[in-house]
Amino acid sequence: MDVSGTSKNCEAKRSIRVAVDAFGGDLAPAEPVRGACEAAGCYSDTTVILVGRGDDIKRELDALGDVPTNIELVEATEVVGMHEAAVTALRSKKDSSIAVGARLVKEGRADAFLSAGNTGAMVAAGTLFLGMIPGVLRPGIAVPVTAIDHPVVIIDVGANINCKPLHMVQYGVMASVFANEVMEMQNPRVGLLNVGEEERKGAQLQKKAFDMLQDAPINFVGNVEAHDIFFGGCDIVLCEGFTGNVLLKTCESLVQKLLEFLEGEIKRSIRRQLGFALCKDVFKAARRVGDYAEYGGAVLLGVDGVIIISHGRSDAKAVKNAVREARSTLKLNVNEDITEAIKGVEKSVDVSLNGSSGAE
Amino acid sequence: MDVSGTSKNCEAKRSIRVAVDAFGGDLAPAEPVRGACEAAGCYSDTTVILVGRGDDIKRELDALGDVPTNIELVEATEVVGMHEAAVTALRSKKDSSIAVGARLVKEGRADAFLSAGNTGAMVAAGTLFLGMIPGVLRPGIAVPVTAIDHPVVIIDVGANINCKPLHMVQYGVMASVFANEVMEMQNPRVGLLNVGEEERKGAQLQKKAFDMLQDAPINFVGNVEAHDIFFGGCDIVLCEGFTGNVLLKTCESLVQKLLEFLEGEIKRSIRRQLGFALCKDVFKAARRVGDYAEYGGAVLLGVDGVIIISHGRSDAKAVKNAVREARSTLKLNVNEDITEAIKGVEKSVDVSLNGSSGAE
């Protein structure tokens, strides 16, 4: 296991180095390049390294004009497509921007890597190249989202679809550190997403996780349902990756559809258009649900380095915010604190509940 | 196994008899009693049987005044609470309205039973008292919902949280019959809810189900994501009960929260209130999402009888629509057609893919 990532994170002497995949996401390379430049302009203590095809990046930089001096460029000739099979793509495209970016972190040439590209490839690159924080069994994708009027962190949204109870407990611990330090949530309330709020609900995974979570060194508030997510019943939502993925995408698609529908309906009459013009500022908030541009992106918690996975449709603002998120995660030594917190799990939780197949 | 339910469904000579749990749901007994009377008033060929504490029901009927002659009353002295453990409650409360209502169907005294009460107890009562349609392995809850501007059927939303691939295939077959006949969807497109649209996505359950579904006698359109639900990519969404439950509740809570938030924001300025007054008709449609009052309720497909589970907050209109839905399901011989369709599954699908633990 490569633990260099953790030790690098606490070198406060030199500037922070954040690698940005210039070829990740639907709006690449224009928006990642622009976002990287905006971040570099904002954070003079940070070097932003653009990873991708140099010629294309230079063209984008030229178009922007004034390029901050703390922007660097690292060549990567290939791109992993948004729908390519992750592990296969990583192996066959050794010079892809995702592979190169993750290797920069592994080799200590960058402290963090962020991409709006293929999520599966980012998870694979993080896991294979950086290895895990000692004691962590599986990485989990933690996504800070706006539940209309307040932030909530959902973990896992798809890194691990064969989740064991102990993975879930570790997710609770890691997300608590992240939410507390980066999201500034005091003693965040951790809820287990379930099909009812009563005890003994759900499949074996949820029942065992519930039992273990009660002893875990976190602020566990029991089972939660969707209502609790939107009406303030918890700060962190624990779920296995399949359900979390469906939850996140449902929020995003439902809000998108609702807004498109309203827009279409409003256009159908002058009276409605007039009314909408007077109150449309109210609807801005709605657009933020399921959109994690504001927070920067999802964090791949558990890997020994800082990996941020931004939304596929990330614009410059989202990329800039993702750089900010990477900086915070580094400056606050989140991974060091996760390393310590994970040690507390085995002391407090009956890990035998996890079953023989899951402890690995 | 009791197959009398199926044979009863096709006796067209006598009137249809629909039992309604007068003590099911948050608004009982007032709204179920009122809805039952409205349905009886509408459908002269249908006898509506109110099940519950006679004194309370009579008081509600007296308050309504004119009671249709095709309303009957069957006494049940107990009520299963909304949060009671289902099987335990059914066993200890043998005279609960849910137990009595399900037994009416079992004994041929009613053709269908509907309740807005405890979902788990309704599933248990349906399964234990009525048994399964021959060949069906597990019942599934099919919910017709409005995806903003079009109907979609989601199955399963929580009857079966230990789902096997073959259960999923049977859900696809049963929901196709239901959607085609009751929802009048021509050749409904069945999608497998997954974490991506490409093949080979998901856990073992989804991968095996995908392979089997390709050969199933339905219009299988492959993997779908939330986007397809809201943007017209499929008519039926197949998922195991845990994910389906989260999906349904997320839609409902998100829309509720969004509308409450908008309402609160609008009240904060006269200008906004004025604007809203001019375009608020547009927002009515939004309220219908995740609200299955319009269609009447969820159907417990696979049990040998007609069991409708209405929303816990069902009002008289929802109860009335649930009676209409029960009538359609009976008149169209949905269970007979499911019995036939299920026979086609083993002929077309490689059931060995289900694994030894799932075929039962």
XYZ file of C-alpha atoms in Angstrom:
720
model
C 0.000 0.000 0.000
C 1.256 3.438 -0.911
C 0.902 5.774 2.049
C 2.827 8.631 0.484
C -0.412 10.452 -0.287
C -1.207 10.931 3.386
C 2.221 12.111 4.348
C 2.305 14.533 1.440
C -0.981 16.075 2.495
C 0.525 17.583 5.596
C 3.535 19.261 4.054
C 2.462 22.819 4.709
C 5.725 24.376 3.629
C 5.276 24.308 -0.116
C 2.293 25.455 -2.109
C -0.719 23.211 -2.639
C -0.765 21.499 -6.019
C -4.155 20.565 -7.482
C -4.321 18.650 -10.773
C -7.388 19.296 -12.939
C -8.485 16.969 -15.755
C -8.853 19.362 -18.690
C -10.617 16.614 -20.642
C -13.178 15.527 -18.057
C -16.894 16.162 -18.484
C -19.299 17.291 -21.156
C -17.936 20.833 -21.340
C -14.246 19.937 -21.653
C -11.774 21.335 -22.399
C -13.179 24.906 -22.391
C -14.870 24.973 -18.969
C -12.304 22.975 -16.943
C -9.537 25.188 -18.359
C -11.468 28.354 -17.553
C -12.375 27.084 -14.065
C -8.760 26.134 -13.382
C -7.613 29.632 -14.357
C -10.264 31.257 -12.165
C -9.186 29.073 -9.229
C -5.520 29.876 -9.835
C -6.417 33.564 -9.918
C -8.220 33.241 -6.578
C -5.767 31.069 -4.667
C -2.229 32.351 -4.966
C -0.958 29.627 -2.606
C -2.149 26.954 -5.022
C -0.635 25.674 -8.254
C -3.290 24.352 -10.615
C -1.997 21.707 -13.024
C -4.043 21.171 -16.182
C -3.820 17.584 -17.418
C -4.600 16.689 -21.035
C -3.671 17.284 -24.662
C -1.299 20.226 -24.548
C -2.206 21.750 -27.884
C -5.891 21.893 -27.057
C -5.256 23.270 -23.579
C -2.931 25.966 -24.954
C -5.578 26.985 -27.463
C -8.091 27.396 -24.636
C -5.580 29.331 -22.545
C -4.785 31.605 -25.478
C -8.487 32.278 -25.940
C -8.733 33.321 -22.284
C -5.862 35.796 -22.646
C -4.469 36.540 -19.199
C -3.277 33.236 -17.729
C -2.204 33.199 -14.054
C 1.426 32.224 -13.476
C 0.405 29.458 -11.057
C -1.105 27.414 -13.896
C 0.980 24.457 -15.113
C 0.435 21.885 -17.828
C 1.044 18.139 -17.849
C 0.560 16.283 -21.124
C -1.870 13.365 -21.417
C -2.642 12.237 -24.940
C -5.742 10.119 -24.334
C -9.239 10.603 -22.903
C -11.472 8.068 -21.139
C -14.982 8.391 -22.611
C -17.922 9.067 -20.290
C -19.432 5.634 -20.969
C -16.324 3.473 -21.273
C -15.937 0.497 -18.926
C -13.770 1.965 -16.197
C -11.093 -0.608 -15.454
C -10.662 -1.651 -19.083
C -10.325 1.963 -20.183
C -7.768 2.734 -17.487
C -5.664 -0.272 -18.485
C -5.805 0.320 -22.223
C -5.396 4.092 -22.033
C -2.350 4.442 -19.833
C -1.826 7.988 -21.065
C -5.404 9.140 -20.448
C -5.892 12.361 -18.497
C -7.502 10.409 -15.621
C -4.619 7.922 -15.397
C -1.991 10.676 -15.667
C -3.759 12.880 -13.110
C -4.058 10.097 -10.544
C -0.420 9.129 -11.095
C 0.619 12.750 -10.398
C -0.870 12.343 -6.919
C 0.679 8.903 -6.471
C 4.113 10.247 -7.406
C 3.801 13.251 -5.123
C 3.749 15.714 -8.025
C 0.224 16.817 -7.089
C -1.666 16.795 -3.782
C -5.126 16.355 -5.265
C -6.706 15.437 -8.574
C -10.130 16.411 -9.796
C -12.097 15.482 -12.878
C -15.626 15.861 -14.223
C -15.029 12.781 -16.357
C -15.949 9.097 -16.094
C -16.857 8.440 -12.436
C -16.039 4.746 -12.594
C -12.613 5.478 -14.044
C -11.940 8.041 -11.289
C -12.901 5.486 -8.619
C -10.716 2.837 -10.257
C -7.789 5.245 -10.703
C -8.066 6.427 -7.103
C -8.273 2.903 -5.737
C -5.632 1.279 -7.972
C -3.046 4.059 -8.065
C -3.352 5.585 -4.601
C -4.449 2.604 -2.520
C -6.560 2.883 0.594
C -6.107 4.785 3.832
C -4.863 2.169 6.341
C -7.825 0.256 7.751
C -10.367 1.421 5.177
C -11.964 -1.507 3.320
C -13.696 0.271 0.437
C -13.745 3.780 -0.960
C -17.081 5.602 -0.953
C -18.252 8.561 -3.003
C -19.523 11.309 -0.693
C -21.652 13.946 -2.414
C -22.602 17.218 -0.776
C -26.000 18.246 -2.195
C -28.467 20.998 -1.491
C -31.712 19.525 -0.160
C -33.578 22.648 -1.348
C -32.595 24.808 1.607
C -29.836 23.015 3.490
C -26.783 20.871 2.716
C -26.741 17.087 3.090
C -23.922 14.640 2.398
C -24.875 11.353 0.716
C -22.424 8.436 0.838
C -22.040 6.130 -1.175
C -23.474 7.074 -4.554
C -21.916 4.323 -6.603
C -18.303 3.425 -5.802
C -19.350 0.207 -4.059
C -22.426 -1.724 -5.096
C -21.477 -4.819 -3.090
C -21.579 -3.088 0.254
C -21.033 -4.862 3.603
C -22.225 -3.558 6.975
C -18.696 -2.619 8.034
C -18.173 -0.618 4.831
C -21.310 1.317 5.755
C -19.969 2.009 9.262
C -16.675 3.227 7.806
C -18.609 5.458 5.416
C -20.366 6.962 8.411
C -17.049 7.664 10.111
C -15.322 9.084 7.022
C -18.268 11.241 6.018
C -18.536 12.583 9.571
C -14.940 13.803 9.416
C -15.492 15.311 5.961
C -18.812 16.962 6.865
C -17.436 18.333 10.095
C -14.238 19.738 8.647
C -15.008 20.702 5.045
C -18.759 21.363 5.294
C -18.446 22.866 8.791
C -21.281 20.752 10.184
C -21.069 20.469 13.955
C -21.406 16.872 15.181
C -23.209 15.860 11.976
C -26.210 13.562 12.385
C -25.731 10.328 10.481
C -28.843 8.515 9.234
C -29.068 5.049 7.683
C -31.285 5.193 4.592
C -33.963 2.568 5.036
C -37.525 1.593 4.088
C -38.903 2.775 7.420
C -37.734 4.658 10.475
C -38.352 1.866 12.966
C -35.571 -0.505 14.058
C -35.190 -3.887 12.331
C -36.160 -2.484 8.955
C -34.493 -3.327 5.669
C -32.452 -6.232 4.366
C -29.653 -7.978 6.293
C -27.226 -5.233 5.210
C -29.259 -2.496 6.887
C -30.104 -4.548 9.994
C -26.476 -5.433 10.657
C -25.248 -1.948 9.790
C -27.828 -0.488 12.188
C -26.549 -2.659 15.043
C -22.935 -1.735 14.351
C -23.659 1.966 13.829
C -25.198 2.252 17.283
C -21.750 1.594 18.766
C -19.767 3.556 16.199
C -17.936 6.752 17.239
C -20.339 8.988 15.291
C -23.616 10.809 15.914
C -25.866 8.045 14.602
C -29.552 9.030 14.590
C -30.998 5.739 13.326
C -32.903 4.853 10.188
C -33.988 7.679 7.907
C -36.214 7.994 4.854
C -36.347 10.504 2.015
C -38.505 12.778 4.157
C -35.635 13.175 6.646
C -33.233 14.129 3.871
C -35.392 17.024 2.700
C -36.903 18.060 6.028
C -33.760 18.230 8.129
C -33.747 14.857 9.872
C -30.072 14.170 9.239
C -26.880 15.706 7.838
C -25.312 12.573 6.384
C -27.233 9.858 4.523
C -25.649 6.405 4.578
C -26.574 4.016 1.793
C -25.029 1.354 -0.374
C -23.864 2.594 -3.751
C -26.738 1.316 -5.867
C -29.464 3.004 -3.841
C -27.366 6.129 -3.383
C -26.840 6.387 -7.113
C -30.579 6.096 -7.745
C -31.318 8.625 -4.994
C -28.908 11.218 -6.366
C -29.983 10.821 -9.980
C -33.663 10.897 -9.015
C -33.252 14.231 -7.247
C -31.416 15.686 -10.191
C -33.751 14.392 -12.916
C -36.946 15.187 -11.042
C -35.959 18.802 -10.447
C -34.769 19.181 -14.053
C -38.000 17.722 -15.404
C -40.165 19.786 -13.104
C -38.468 23.024 -14.088
C -38.608 22.227 -17.814
C -42.275 21.363 -17.484
C -43.073 24.585 -15.630
C -41.150 26.612 -18.191
C -43.084 24.997 -21.042
C -46.413 25.578 -19.326
C -45.591 29.174 -18.487
C -44.828 30.008 -22.103
C -48.362 29.044 -23.063
C -50.018 32.254 -21.815
C -49.135 35.929 -21.498
C -50.745 36.061 -18.051
C -48.540 33.252 -16.795
C -45.431 34.805 -18.322
C -46.188 38.051 -16.566
C -46.724 36.283 -13.267
C -43.556 34.276 -13.638
C -41.523 37.401 -14.352
C -42.615 38.757 -10.958
C -41.715 35.685 -8.918
C -39.082 33.775 -10.852
C -36.329 34.644 -8.374
C -38.034 32.201 -6.033
C -37.337 29.313 -8.385
C -33.608 29.797 -8.539
C -33.145 27.774 -5.365
C -34.903 24.835 -6.943
C -32.235 24.576 -9.592
C -29.604 23.916 -6.964
C -31.056 20.612 -5.811
C -28.998 17.625 -6.817
C -26.569 20.052 -8.403
C -23.281 19.858 -6.611
C -21.573 22.660 -8.505
C -21.864 24.827 -5.431
C -19.814 22.491 -3.278
C -17.434 21.551 -6.065
C -17.995 17.882 -6.401
C -18.084 14.466 -4.866
C -15.131 13.273 -2.819
C -13.798 9.749 -3.094
C -13.365 9.090 0.614
C -11.111 6.270 1.767
C -8.381 6.467 -0.869
C -4.941 7.612 0.210
C -5.001 10.956 -1.538
C -7.519 13.612 -2.455
C -9.719 12.699 -5.422
C -12.657 14.928 -6.373
C -15.234 13.774 -8.908
C -17.187 16.707 -10.295
C -20.485 16.499 -12.089
C -20.263 15.555 -15.775
C -21.876 18.850 -16.706
C -19.486 20.939 -14.601
C -18.917 24.468 -15.822
C -16.027 26.762 -14.896
C -17.677 27.732 -11.595
C -18.084 24.084 -10.584
C -14.465 23.357 -11.479
C -13.281 26.383 -9.525
C -15.356 25.298 -6.526
C -13.932 21.799 -6.829
C -10.421 23.260 -6.588
C -11.556 25.130 -3.468
C -12.969 21.880 -2.049
C -9.698 20.050 -2.783
C -7.753 22.847 -1.037
C -9.976 22.656 2.046
C -9.704 18.888 2.191
C -5.921 19.182 2.033
C -5.517 22.145 4.371
C -7.779 20.603 6.997
C -5.882 17.304 6.842
C -9.112 15.375 6.304
C -7.347 12.158 5.327
C -5.128 12.248 8.416
C -8.186 12.666 10.609
C -9.982 9.868 8.766
C -6.956 7.636 9.398
C -7.269 8.314 13.126
C -11.067 8.008 13.183
C -11.042 4.664 11.357
C -8.852 3.240 14.110
C -11.691 3.977 16.534
C -14.162 1.796 14.626
C -12.707 -1.576 15.522
C -12.402 -0.524 19.148
C -16.079 0.360 19.495
C -17.933 -1.819 17.010
C -18.519 -5.575 17.059
C -16.952 -6.292 13.652
C -17.974 -9.967 13.832
C -21.479 -8.751 12.881
C -20.069 -7.981 9.457
C -19.945 -11.697 8.621
C -16.996 -13.684 7.356
C -17.297 -12.511 3.780
C -17.022 -8.823 4.419
C -14.097 -8.213 6.751
C -11.480 -9.107 4.135
C -52.740 -22.807 -2.481
C -56.140 -21.198 -2.741
C -56.995 -20.451 -6.359
C -60.602 -19.507 -5.664
C -59.718 -15.843 -5.943
C -58.853 -16.170 -9.608
C -61.935 -18.137 -10.502
C -64.135 -15.684 -8.639
C -62.709 -12.780 -10.597
C -64.387 -13.911 -13.780
C -67.892 -14.426 -12.463
C -69.521 -11.603 -14.376
C -73.059 -12.522 -13.431
C -73.262 -11.020 -9.963
C -72.236 -7.544 -8.911
C -68.625 -6.721 -8.086
C -67.900 -6.604 -4.366
C -65.063 -4.330 -3.187
C -64.115 -4.274 0.503
C -62.715 -0.983 1.830
C -60.753 -0.709 5.079
C -62.579 2.080 6.910
C -59.723 2.271 9.408
C -56.782 2.450 7.019
C -54.666 5.574 6.634
C -54.134 8.879 8.351
C -57.581 10.239 7.496
C -59.618 7.234 8.640
C -62.438 6.656 9.203
C -63.919 9.876 7.739
C -62.261 9.894 4.299
C -62.376 6.151 3.515
C -66.094 6.127 4.459
C -66.792 9.176 2.316
C -64.753 7.783 -0.603
C -66.543 4.441 -0.364
C -69.927 6.197 -0.515
C -68.839 8.290 -3.500
C -67.665 5.144 -5.304
C -70.905 3.321 -4.473
C -72.831 6.305 -5.817
C -70.835 6.175 -9.064
C -70.784 2.448 -9.701
C -74.210 0.904 -9.349
C -72.870 -2.516 -10.391
C -70.528 -2.528 -7.404
C -71.200 -3.274 -3.749
C -68.766 -1.430 -1.490
C -68.196 -3.154 1.852
C -66.860 -0.973 4.659
C -64.724 -2.955 7.092
C -64.098 -1.722 10.639
C -65.703 -0.724 13.920
C -69.402 -0.555 13.135
C -70.300 2.222 15.567
C -67.682 4.554 14.200
C -68.564 3.778 10.596
C -72.266 4.338 11.268
C -71.476 7.699 12.834
C -69.572 8.717 9.697
C -72.372 7.466 7.457
C -74.952 9.373 9.491
C -72.885 12.531 9.138
C -72.878 12.090 5.353
C -76.652 11.776 5.239
C -77.650 10.063 2.009
C -75.981 6.655 1.979
C -76.157 4.599 -1.246
C -77.962 1.255 -0.896
C -74.969 -0.621 -2.317
C -72.908 0.129 0.803
C -72.518 -2.750 3.263
C -70.761 -3.043 6.587
C -68.597 -5.835 8.016
C -67.470 -5.536 11.621
C -63.770 -5.583 12.556
C -62.954 -4.515 16.094
C -59.220 -3.928 15.826
C -56.865 -1.695 13.819
C -53.272 -2.360 12.741
C -51.240 0.779 13.470
C -49.286 2.435 10.649
C -45.950 1.562 12.268
C -46.692 -1.850 13.757
C -44.556 -4.814 12.690
C -46.701 -6.346 9.964
C -46.685 -10.082 10.569
C -46.807 -9.778 14.350
C -49.725 -7.351 14.169
C -51.653 -9.571 11.774
C -51.205 -12.581 14.065
C -52.072 -10.809 17.287
C -54.954 -8.770 15.859
C -57.023 -11.434 14.157
C -60.027 -9.122 14.125
C -58.208 -6.139 12.620
C -59.805 -4.449 9.617
C -56.887 -5.578 7.400
C -57.174 -9.233 8.485
C -60.970 -9.212 8.165
C -60.880 -7.494 4.764
C -58.340 -9.937 3.326
C -60.334 -12.877 4.701
C -63.470 -11.560 2.948
C -61.618 -11.996 -0.354
C -60.268 -15.395 0.665
C -63.768 -16.610 1.556
C -65.275 -15.292 -1.657
C -67.368 -12.691 0.164
C -65.508 -9.874 -1.602
C -63.668 -9.743 -4.930
C -61.139 -7.096 -3.920
C -59.886 -5.418 -0.764
C -58.316 -2.016 -0.471
C -56.735 -0.146 2.403
C -54.705 3.003 2.997
C -53.317 1.392 6.143
C -50.086 -0.388 7.046
C -48.437 -1.454 3.758
C -46.482 -4.296 5.319
C -49.635 -5.706 6.913
C -51.463 -5.511 3.572
C -48.624 -7.398 1.852
C -48.582 -10.008 4.615
C -52.373 -10.365 4.614
C -52.484 -10.692 0.836
C -49.689 -13.242 0.772
C -50.763 -15.312 3.789
C -54.532 -15.318 3.287
C -54.849 -15.364 -0.495
C -51.709 -17.208 -1.521
C -49.944 -16.666 -4.814
C -51.097 -16.920 -8.412
C -49.793 -20.321 -9.648
C -46.158 -19.956 -10.717
C -45.559 -16.568 -9.108
C -42.689 -16.653 -6.591
C -43.115 -13.323 -4.815
C -45.711 -10.584 -4.775
C -44.606 -7.133 -5.901
C -46.136 -3.734 -5.223
C -46.789 -1.926 -8.509
C -47.369 1.816 -8.168
C -48.716 3.967 -10.965
C -47.245 7.457 -10.525
C -47.309 10.654 -12.510
C -43.798 11.504 -13.692
C -44.817 15.178 -13.972
C -46.561 14.829 -17.329
C -46.981 11.125 -18.031
C -47.770 7.939 -16.101
C -45.128 5.392 -15.107
C -45.529 2.134 -13.188
C -42.835 1.310 -10.630
C -42.527 -2.268 -9.353
C -41.507 -3.282 -6.638
C -41.646 -0.522 -4.042
C -41.158 -2.609 -0.944
C -42.960 -5.967 -0.843
C -39.739 -7.879 -1.479
C -36.389 -6.611 -0.295
C -34.627 -9.922 -0.936
C -35.242 -9.930 -4.644
C -33.911 -12.604 -7.033
C -33.467 -12.138 -10.794
C -36.456 -14.354 -11.585
C -38.676 -12.332 -9.239
C -37.674 -9.278 -11.238
C -38.566 -10.984 -14.522
C -41.953 -11.985 -13.121
C -42.487 -8.397 -11.972
C -41.848 -7.276 -15.526
C -44.418 -9.739 -16.850
C -47.088 -8.948 -14.237
C -46.639 -5.185 -14.497
C -46.839 -5.395 -18.300
C -50.257 -7.084 -18.050
C -51.419 -4.534 -15.469
C -50.083 -1.504 -17.377
C -51.521 -2.724 -20.652
C -54.973 -3.537 -19.323
C -55.626 -1.138 -16.432
C -53.402 1.790 -17.455
C -54.136 1.291 -21.170
C -50.469 1.440 -22.136
C -49.862 -0.225 -25.500
C -46.958 -2.675 -25.412
C -45.453 -0.936 -22.358
C -41.684 -0.459 -22.391
C -40.061 -2.164 -19.414
C -36.797 -0.724 -18.091
C -34.474 -2.210 -15.472
C -33.469 0.492 -12.998
C -29.689 0.534 -12.883
C -26.647 2.715 -12.199
C -26.000 3.252 -15.902
C -27.665 2.555 -19.213
C -24.939 0.348 -20.621
C -25.096 -3.459 -20.394
C -23.282 -5.254 -17.558
C -24.078 -2.500 -15.065
C -25.154 -3.047 -11.488
C -24.769 -5.833 -8.970
C -25.265 -9.541 -9.717
C -29.033 -9.118 -9.318
C -29.255 -6.573 -12.120
C -26.766 -8.357 -14.404
C -28.622 -11.667 -14.178
C -32.024 -10.017 -14.410
C -30.852 -8.148 -17.518
C -29.831 -11.396 -19.225
C -33.126 -13.084 -18.359
C -35.248 -10.062 -19.276
C -33.849 -10.024 -22.804
C -35.616 -13.345 -23.439
C -38.757 -12.580 -21.446
C -42.100 -12.185 -23.251
C -42.234 -8.434 -22.600
C -41.083 -5.235 -24.301
C -37.772 -4.958 -22.445
C -35.853 -1.787 -23.334
C -32.742 -2.421 -21.221
C -31.255 -0.563 -18.295
C -32.779 2.774 -17.342
C -31.875 5.588 -14.948
C -33.946 8.247 -13.233
C -33.673 10.429 -16.324
C -35.607 7.825 -18.348
C -38.372 7.739 -15.752
C -39.027 11.464 -16.007
C -38.175 11.996 -19.668
C -40.213 9.205 -21.216
C -37.622 6.447 -21.638
C -39.845 3.693 -20.267
C -43.373 2.947 -19.034
C -42.521 0.392 -16.357
C -39.562 0.664 -13.969
C -38.291 -2.638 -12.577
C -36.403 -2.526 -9.304
C -35.974 -4.522 -6.132
C -38.156 -3.362 -3.270
C -35.557 -1.443 -1.291
C -34.489 0.809 -4.166
C -38.071 1.164 -5.372
C -39.170 2.271 -1.938
C -36.416 4.898 -1.800
C -37.238 6.043 -5.342
C -40.938 6.488 -4.624
C -40.438 8.256 -1.299
C -37.745 10.508 -2.757
C -40.080 11.708 -5.512
C -42.819 12.382 -3.021
C -40.683 14.142 -0.394
C -38.699 16.199 -2.876
C -41.816 17.583 -4.555
C -43.446 18.255 -1.172
C -40.368 20.052 0.111
C -39.923 22.047 -3.067
C -43.521 23.257 -3.042
C -43.415 24.160 0.665
C -40.183 26.044 0.111
C -41.581 27.969 -2.857
C -44.726 28.822 -0.912
C -42.660 30.158 1.991
C -40.467 32.211 -0.305
C -43.420 33.615 -2.224
C -45.081 34.881 0.939
C -42.067 37.076 1.621
C -42.914 39.796 -0.896
C -46.035 41.388 -2.373
C -44.475 41.374 -5.835
C -43.903 37.628 -5.679
C -47.406 36.991 -4.348
C -48.844 38.952 -7.226
C -46.758 37.043 -9.736
C -47.666 33.716 -8.204
C -51.379 34.545 -8.356
C -51.016 34.941 -12.122
C -49.247 31.662 -12.788
C -50.079 29.325 -9.943
C -52.250 27.087 -12.126
C -48.994 25.907 -13.673
C -47.856 24.452 -10.375
C -50.830 22.221 -9.842
C -49.294 19.509 -12.004
C -46.252 19.436 -9.771
C -48.354 18.370 -6.826
C -49.369 15.205 -8.640
C -45.880 13.720 -8.779
C -45.420 10.762 -6.489
C -49.047 11.186 -5.520
C -50.952 8.148 -6.598
C -54.384 9.398 -5.584
C -55.205 9.879 -9.239
C -54.718 6.233 -10.087
C -56.174 4.978 -6.824
C -53.278 3.177 -5.312
C -50.612 0.544 -5.544
C -51.567 -2.981 -6.587
C -50.115 -6.037 -4.889
C -49.414 -8.051 -8.029
C -48.883 -11.796 -7.769
C -51.345 -12.637 -4.989
C -54.411 -14.671 -5.889
C -56.940 -11.899 -5.449
C -57.127 -8.154 -5.899
C -55.385 -6.160 -3.166
C -54.989 -2.397 -3.501
C -52.762 -0.452 -1.142
C -53.611 3.240 -1.172
C -51.419 6.030 0.074
C -51.462 6.565 3.837
C -52.750 10.099 3.315
C -55.563 9.022 0.983
C -58.589 11.272 0.968
C -62.075 10.395 -0.264
C -61.089 10.996 -3.903
C -58.127 8.631 -3.630
C -60.318 5.972 -1.998
C -62.950 6.384 -4.684
C -60.289 6.076 -7.397
C -58.908 2.983 -5.683
C -62.371 1.388 -5.890
C -62.406 2.272 -9.608
C -58.948 0.698 -10.003
C -60.097 -2.473 -8.198
C -63.153 -2.669 -10.480
C -60.989 -2.324 -13.609
C -58.556 -4.950 -12.386
C -61.463 -7.327 -11.773
C -63.436 -6.564 -14.921
C -60.380 -6.878 -17.143
C -59.462 -10.243 -15.570
C -55.929 -9.026 -14.869
C -55.092 -11.939 -12.573
C -56.258 -14.510 -15.136
C -54.062 -12.900 -17.762
C -51.131 -12.763 -15.333
C -51.629 -16.489 -14.684
C -51.314 -17.150 -18.410
C -48.421 -14.724 -18.915
C -46.398 -16.216 -16.061
C -46.552 -19.607 -17.781
C -44.700 -18.021 -20.704
C -41.728 -17.017 -18.551
C -40.286 -20.467 -17.970
C -40.695 -21.289 -21.653
C -38.667 -18.310 -22.831
C -36.213 -17.526 -20.055
C -33.198 -19.509 -18.862
C -34.302 -19.847 -15.242
C -31.021 -21.507 -14.269
C -29.532 -17.991 -14.342
C -31.570 -17.281 -11.232
C -29.199 -19.429 -9.161
C -30.109 -22.268 -6.841
C -31.210 -20.032 -3.990
C -33.809 -18.091 -5.866
C -36.004 -20.524 -7.776
C -37.646 -21.960 -4.659
